Structures are given as structure tokens and as C-alpha cells.
CSV table of C-alpha atoms and ligand atoms in Angstrom, one decimal:
chain,number,residue,atom,x,y,z
A,1,UNK,CA,18.5,-23.5,-8.1
A,2,UNK,CA,18.7,-20.0,-9.5
A,3,UNK,CA,16.5,-17.4,-7.9
A,4,UNK,CA,16.2,-13.8,-9.1
A,5,UNK,CA,17.6,-11.6,-6.2
A,6,UNK,CA,15.3,-9.0,-4.8
A,7,UNK,CA,16.5,-5.8,-3.1
A,8,UNK,CA,13.5,-4.0,-1.4
A,9,UNK,CA,13.6,-0.7,0.4
A,10,UNK,CA,11.4,-0.2,3.4
A,11,UNK,CA,11.0,3.5,4.0
A,12,UNK,CA,8.7,3.1,7.1
A,13,UNK,CA,7.1,6.4,8.0
A,14,UNK,CA,9.6,8.6,6.1
A,15,UNK,CA,9.4,10.9,3.1
A,16,UNK,CA,6.6,12.9,1.6
A,17,UNK,CA,5.5,12.5,-2.0
A,18,UNK,CA,7.7,15.4,-3.0
A,19,UNK,CA,10.7,14.0,-1.2
A,20,UNK,CA,10.1,10.6,-2.8
A,21,UNK,CA,10.0,12.1,-6.3
A,22,UNK,CA,13.4,13.7,-5.6
A,23,UNK,CA,14.7,10.4,-4.3
A,24,UNK,CA,13.6,8.7,-7.5
A,25,UNK,CA,15.4,11.2,-9.7
A,26,UNK,CA,18.7,10.7,-7.9
A,27,UNK,CA,18.3,6.9,-7.5
A,28,UNK,CA,17.5,6.4,-11.2
A,29,UNK,CA,20.4,8.5,-12.3
A,30,UNK,CA,22.7,6.4,-10.0
A,31,UNK,CA,21.3,3.3,-11.5
A,32,UNK,CA,21.3,4.5,-15.1
A,33,UNK,CA,24.3,2.7,-16.4
A,34,UNK,CA,23.2,-0.6,-14.9
A,35,UNK,CA,19.5,-0.5,-15.9
A,36,UNK,CA,19.5,-3.2,-18.6
A,37,UNK,CA,21.5,-5.7,-16.5
A,38,UNK,CA,19.3,-4.9,-13.5
A,39,UNK,CA,16.1,-5.8,-15.3
A,40,UNK,CA,17.3,-9.3,-16.0
A,41,UNK,CA,19.5,-10.0,-13.0
A,42,UNK,CA,18.2,-8.2,-9.9
A,43,UNK,CA,14.7,-7.1,-9.0
A,44,UNK,CA,14.5,-3.8,-7.0
A,45,UNK,CA,11.4,-2.6,-5.1
A,46,UNK,CA,10.6,0.3,-2.9
A,47,UNK,CA,8.0,0.3,-0.1
A,48,UNK,CA,7.1,3.9,0.7
A,49,UNK,CA,4.3,5.1,3.0
A,50,UNK,CA,0.9,4.4,1.5
A,51,UNK,CA,0.1,8.0,0.6
A,52,UNK,CA,3.3,8.2,-1.4
A,53,UNK,CA,2.7,5.2,-3.6
A,54,UNK,CA,0.9,7.0,-6.4
A,55,UNK,CA,3.5,9.8,-6.9
A,56,UNK,CA,6.4,7.5,-6.4
A,57,UNK,CA,4.9,5.1,-9.0
A,58,UNK,CA,4.7,7.9,-11.5
A,59,UNK,CA,8.3,8.9,-10.8
A,60,UNK,CA,9.5,5.3,-11.3
A,61,UNK,CA,7.3,4.6,-14.4
A,62,UNK,CA,9.1,2.7,-17.1
A,63,UNK,CA,12.2,2.1,-14.8
A,64,UNK,CA,11.4,-1.5,-13.9
A,65,UNK,CA,11.7,-0.6,-10.2
A,66,UNK,CA,8.7,-2.2,-8.4
A,67,UNK,CA,6.4,-0.7,-5.9
A,68,UNK,CA,5.8,-2.4,-2.6
A,69,UNK,CA,3.3,-1.7,0.2
A,70,UNK,CA,4.4,-1.7,3.9
A,71,UNK,CA,1.1,-3.3,5.1
A,72,UNK,CA,-2.5,-4.1,4.1
A,73,UNK,CA,-5.7,-5.1,5.9
A,74,UNK,CA,-6.8,-8.7,5.8
A,75,UNK,CA,-10.4,-8.0,4.8
A,76,UNK,CA,-11.5,-7.2,1.3
A,77,UNK,CA,-13.2,-3.9,2.2
A,78,UNK,CA,-15.4,-2.4,4.8
A,79,UNK,CA,-15.6,-0.4,8.0
A,80,UNK,CA,-11.9,-0.4,8.9
A,81,UNK,CA,-11.0,3.3,9.4
A,82,UNK,CA,-7.5,4.2,8.4
A,83,UNK,CA,-6.8,0.8,6.7
A,84,UNK,CA,-5.8,0.0,3.2
A,85,UNK,CA,-7.0,-2.9,1.1
A,86,UNK,CA,-5.4,-5.3,-1.4
A,87,UNK,CA,-7.5,-3.9,-4.3
A,88,UNK,CA,-6.3,-0.3,-3.5
A,89,UNK,CA,-2.7,-1.4,-3.6
A,90,UNK,CA,-3.0,-3.4,-6.8
A,91,UNK,CA,-4.8,-0.4,-8.4
A,92,UNK,CA,-1.8,1.8,-7.5
A,93,UNK,CA,0.6,-0.7,-9.2
A,94,UNK,CA,2.1,-2.5,-6.2
A,95,UNK,CA,3.8,-5.8,-6.9
A,96,UNK,CA,4.8,-6.7,-3.3
A,97,UNK,CA,3.4,-6.2,0.2
A,98,UNK,CA,5.3,-6.6,3.5
A,99,UNK,CA,3.4,-8.6,6.1
A,100,UNK,CA,4.5,-9.3,9.6
A,101,UNK,CA,7.2,-6.7,9.8
A,102,UNK,CA,8.6,-6.7,13.4
A,103,UNK,CA,7.4,-3.1,14.0
A,104,UNK,CA,3.9,-4.3,13.1
A,105,UNK,CA,4.3,-7.2,15.5
A,106,UNK,CA,5.9,-5.2,18.3
A,107,UNK,CA,4.3,-1.8,18.1
A,108,UNK,CA,0.8,-2.7,16.7
A,109,UNK,CA,0.3,-6.1,18.4
A,110,UNK,CA,0.1,-8.2,15.3
A,111,UNK,CA,0.5,-12.0,15.9
A,112,UNK,CA,1.1,-14.9,13.6
A,113,UNK,CA,-2.7,-15.4,13.1
A,114,UNK,CA,-3.1,-11.7,11.9
A,115,UNK,CA,-0.2,-12.2,9.5
A,116,UNK,CA,-1.6,-15.4,8.3
A,117,UNK,CA,-4.9,-13.7,7.5
A,118,UNK,CA,-3.1,-11.1,5.4
A,119,UNK,CA,-1.2,-13.8,3.6
A,120,UNK,CA,-4.4,-15.5,2.8
A,121,UNK,CA,-5.8,-12.3,1.4
A,122,UNK,CA,-2.7,-12.0,-0.8
A,123,UNK,CA,-2.7,-15.6,-1.9
A,124,UNK,CA,-3.5,-16.0,-5.6
A,125,UNK,CA,-3.6,-12.2,-6.1
A,126,UNK,CA,-1.3,-9.9,-8.2
A,127,UNK,CA,0.5,-8.8,-5.0
A,128,UNK,CA,3.2,-11.0,-3.6
A,129,UNK,CA,3.8,-11.3,0.1
A,130,UNK,CA,7.1,-10.5,1.7
A,131,UNK,CA,6.7,-12.3,5.0
A,132,UNK,CA,9.0,-10.9,7.6
A,133,UNK,CA,10.2,-13.2,10.4
A,134,UNK,CA,12.8,-12.9,13.0
A,135,UNK,CA,13.8,-13.5,16.6
A,136,UNK,CA,14.3,-11.0,19.5
A,137,UNK,CA,17.6,-10.8,21.2
A,138,UNK,CA,16.2,-12.7,24.2
A,139,UNK,CA,15.0,-15.5,21.9
A,140,UNK,CA,18.4,-15.7,20.3
A,141,UNK,CA,20.2,-15.8,23.6
A,142,UNK,CA,17.9,-18.6,24.7
A,143,UNK,CA,18.8,-20.5,21.5
A,144,UNK,CA,15.2,-20.5,20.2
A,145,UNK,CA,15.8,-18.6,16.9
A,146,UNK,CA,15.1,-21.5,14.6
A,147,UNK,CA,12.0,-22.5,16.5
A,148,UNK,CA,10.6,-19.0,16.6
A,149,UNK,CA,11.2,-18.4,12.9
A,150,UNK,CA,9.9,-21.8,11.9
A,151,UNK,CA,6.7,-21.2,13.9
A,152,UNK,CA,6.3,-17.7,12.3
A,153,UNK,CA,6.4,-19.3,8.8
A,154,UNK,CA,4.4,-22.5,9.5
A,155,UNK,CA,1.5,-20.7,11.2
A,156,UNK,CA,1.2,-18.6,8.0
A,157,UNK,CA,1.5,-21.6,5.6
A,158,UNK,CA,-1.1,-23.5,7.7
A,159,UNK,CA,-3.7,-20.9,6.8
A,160,UNK,CA,-2.5,-19.6,3.4
A,161,UNK,CA,-1.9,-23.2,2.3
A,162,UNK,CA,-1.9,-22.4,-1.4
A,163,UNK,CA,1.1,-20.1,-1.3
A,164,UNK,CA,4.0,-21.3,-3.3
A,165,UNK,CA,6.9,-19.5,-5.0
A,166,UNK,CA,5.1,-16.2,-5.1
A,167,UNK,CA,6.0,-16.0,-1.4
A,168,UNK,CA,9.1,-14.1,-0.4
A,169,UNK,CA,10.4,-14.5,3.1
A,170,UNK,CA,12.5,-11.8,4.8
A,171,UNK,CA,14.6,-12.9,7.8
A,172,UNK,CA,15.1,-9.9,10.0
A,173,UNK,CA,16.5,-10.5,13.5
A,174,UNK,CA,14.8,-7.8,15.4
A,175,UNK,CA,18.0,-7.0,17.4
A,176,UNK,CA,19.6,-6.0,14.1
A,177,UNK,CA,16.8,-3.7,12.8
A,178,UNK,CA,17.7,0.0,13.0
A,179,UNK,CA,20.4,-0.8,15.6
A,180,UNK,CA,23.5,-0.8,13.4
A,181,UNK,CA,24.1,-4.4,14.6
A,182,UNK,CA,24.1,-6.9,11.7
A,183,UNK,CA,24.0,-10.7,11.8
A,184,UNK,CA,27.3,-12.0,10.5
A,185,UNK,CA,27.1,-13.6,7.0
A,186,UNK,CA,27.5,-17.0,8.7
A,187,UNK,CA,24.7,-16.3,11.2
A,188,UNK,CA,22.4,-15.1,8.4
A,189,UNK,CA,23.2,-18.2,6.2
A,190,UNK,CA,22.5,-20.6,9.1
A,191,UNK,CA,19.0,-19.2,9.6
A,192,UNK,CA,18.3,-18.9,5.9
A,193,UNK,CA,19.3,-22.5,5.4
A,194,UNK,CA,17.0,-23.5,8.2
A,195,UNK,CA,14.2,-21.4,6.7
A,196,UNK,CA,14.7,-23.1,3.4
A,197,UNK,CA,14.4,-26.5,5.1
A,198,UNK,CA,11.2,-25.5,6.7
A,199,UNK,CA,9.8,-24.4,3.3
A,200,UNK,CA,11.1,-27.5,1.5
A,201,UNK,CA,9.6,-29.8,4.1
A,202,UNK,CA,6.2,-28.1,3.7
A,203,UNK,CA,6.2,-27.3,0.0
A,204,UNK,CA,8.6,-29.9,-1.5
A,205,UNK,CA,12.3,-29.6,-2.4
A,206,UNK,CA,11.6,-27.7,-5.6
A,207,UNK,CA,9.0,-25.4,-4.1
A,208,UNK,CA,11.2,-24.5,-1.1
A,209,UNK,CA,14.2,-24.1,-3.5
A,210,UNK,CA,12.3,-21.5,-5.6
A,211,UNK,CA,11.3,-19.2,-2.7
A,212,UNK,CA,13.5,-16.1,-2.2
A,213,UNK,CA,14.7,-15.5,1.3
A,214,UNK,CA,15.9,-11.9,1.9
A,215,UNK,CA,18.0,-10.8,4.8
A,216,UNK,CA,17.2,-7.6,6.7
A,217,UNK,CA,18.7,-5.8,9.6
A,218,UNK,CA,21.1,-2.8,9.2
A,219,UNK,CA,22.1,-3.8,5.7
A,220,UNK,CA,24.3,-1.0,4.2
A,221,UNK,CA,26.7,-0.7,1.3
A,222,UNK,CA,29.7,-1.8,3.4
A,223,UNK,CA,28.2,-5.2,4.4
A,224,UNK,CA,25.8,-5.9,1.6
A,225,UNK,CA,28.3,-7.8,-0.6
A,226,UNK,CA,29.3,-10.3,2.2
A,227,UNK,CA,25.7,-11.0,3.2
A,228,UNK,CA,24.5,-11.4,-0.4
A,229,UNK,CA,27.3,-13.8,-1.2
A,230,UNK,CA,25.8,-16.4,1.1
A,231,UNK,CA,24.1,-19.2,-0.9
A,232,UNK,CA,20.7,-18.9,0.7
A,233,UNK,CA,20.6,-15.1,0.9
A,234,UNK,CA,18.5,-14.1,-2.1
A,235,UNK,CA,18.4,-10.3,-1.5
A,236,UNK,CA,17.9,-7.8,1.2
A,237,UNK,CA,15.1,-5.8,2.9
A,238,UNK,CA,16.7,-2.4,3.6
A,239,UNK,CA,15.4,0.1,6.1
A,240,UNK,CA,17.6,3.0,7.2
A,241,UNK,CA,20.1,2.8,4.3
A,242,UNK,CA,17.3,2.8,1.7
A,243,UNK,CA,16.5,6.4,2.6
A,244,UNK,CA,19.7,7.6,1.0
A,245,UNK,CA,19.4,7.1,-2.8
A,246,UNK,CA,23.2,6.7,-3.3
A,247,UNK,CA,23.5,4.1,-0.6
A,248,UNK,CA,20.5,2.2,-1.8
A,249,UNK,CA,21.9,2.2,-5.3
A,250,UNK,CA,25.2,0.9,-4.0
A,251,UNK,CA,23.4,-2.0,-2.3
A,252,UNK,CA,21.5,-2.8,-5.5
A,253,UNK,CA,24.7,-2.6,-7.5
A,254,UNK,CA,26.5,-4.9,-5.0
A,255,UNK,CA,23.7,-7.4,-5.6
A,256,UNK,CA,24.2,-7.1,-9.3
A,257,UNK,CA,27.9,-7.8,-9.0
A,258,UNK,CA,27.1,-11.0,-7.1
A,259,UNK,CA,24.6,-12.3,-9.6
B,1,PEP,C1,13.6,-3.0,8.3
B,1,PEP,O1,13.0,-2.3,9.1
B,1,PEP,O2,13.0,-3.8,7.6
B,1,PEP,C2,15.1,-2.9,8.3
B,1,PEP,C3,15.7,-3.9,7.8
B,1,PEP,O3,15.6,-1.8,8.9
B,1,PEP,P1,17.2,-1.4,9.0
B,1,PEP,O4,17.8,-1.7,7.6
B,1,PEP,O5,17.2,0.1,9.3
B,1,PEP,O6,17.7,-2.2,10.0
């Protein structure tokens, strides 16, 4: 089953619009030689803070690099001060939206039902969900990783039951996010294969086989190749290293070499 790899940057709460424009100039020049191959063989996306989407979109226009949102509200519109809707993100040209990132779960109290409501909002729209799942260190040590991750996925699919291959799953063990600790390629593959089985059991062999499963957690140029060479690792969600345009380009190019 061939799946188009996806490398997605998550800038979190970093970079102003001016800084993002400068990033785009450097990143696009680093990627210039690979641009044609990139379009066909690897998809690249950047999730900047919401106020930066418009200017970054302008700076990336015509490059084939996609815009992604870091979050959205589950309701269509209304009295939700400070929130951002699906229609707003589509209007700005976004292609993907992260949902259920561990920082949203841990710092903003989002549970599986909140994430499922967001997935339902995205279902059938022009914006594809990147559903982030992953265990804490305590859950890994208690050997409950597969159970935790399976529940995070199934509670979303129970509600957003029309999602199919527009869904992207990002496996991000929380103990590896922003810590410099990375799952070994074998550890990542073990969980990715289990996620694929959960998806295939629910959506059928072909459906589960089409869904891309990204790895996230301290991915950097030095470990990207080994992680991306695993059969069920279909790309990466990159936090810290994506703030450096040269490092992010090296990760995208490592993915291109694998494909
Ligand atoms: C993330 O927050 O999605 C992430 C993967 O961060 P980092 O690469 O910094 O671990």
C-alpha cells in the first residue's frame, strides 16, 4: 500500500508573521532543488499560530507547501471568544488541522470527547484532521500504551464515523515531545502497526491501509531517516526542529530520500 508521506511542522506559539515570512524565504531556498520531486513524492505542511496563517500562506503561495492549523473550535460559529472556526481556516487556505495535540489535552483540558467533536466538524470538509494520540511516560511504564492510543482513536471514530482516508493520525508519545527523548524506530513501528490494526479493524483492511500515520516527538535531522524508514511510519509531525528552516528542510529531504 503506497501512502504519500507527510511532513508537518508544528510551530506552537512561536514566530510572528514577519518571522514566518523570513522562515519561508530560507526554507523555500533550501528546498528549491527538490521542489519538483517534492510535489509528487512528499507532502509538506506548516502549522503556524493562527494570526500568522494569512501572511505565511502568501509567502508560500505557489510552492506546494500546505498550511495547517494548530486547533479549531468544534462549533460552526457563535459566542466563543478567542476561538477559531473551520470556515475561517478554510478561507485562509488551510489544508490540515491538528486536533488532540497533547498540549491541548494536558494544558487546556481537552478530552477524547472534545477531540471527537472537532473531528466531526472536520468530517467531509476541505480540511483534513491530523489526530494526535500518544501515551504518557506513566502509561508506557504500566504497559498500557496500546490501550490508551487505541481508545484515543476509537472514541473519535465512534463519533466521526464517516472519517476515512482523509484522516491522518500522529502518534506522539508525550514523554518524547520537546524533551529530546525519541522513541526508537522499533518502538515507533510497534505502536504504528498497532494503530494501523485498530484502523483496519474499524475501517476495513483497505481503509486502514490508506491512512497515514505520522510519528512525532523530538524528530530532528539526525533521527528522521531511521524513523521514516519504518514500514508504518508515513511521515512526521515536527515541533522544535521545525523552527529552524534548514533543519526542517533536512527532515523533508530525508523523507524524500526514503520515498
Ligand atoms: C509536537 O509538539 O508535535 C512535537 C512533535 O514537538 P517536538 O518535535 O519538539 O518534540
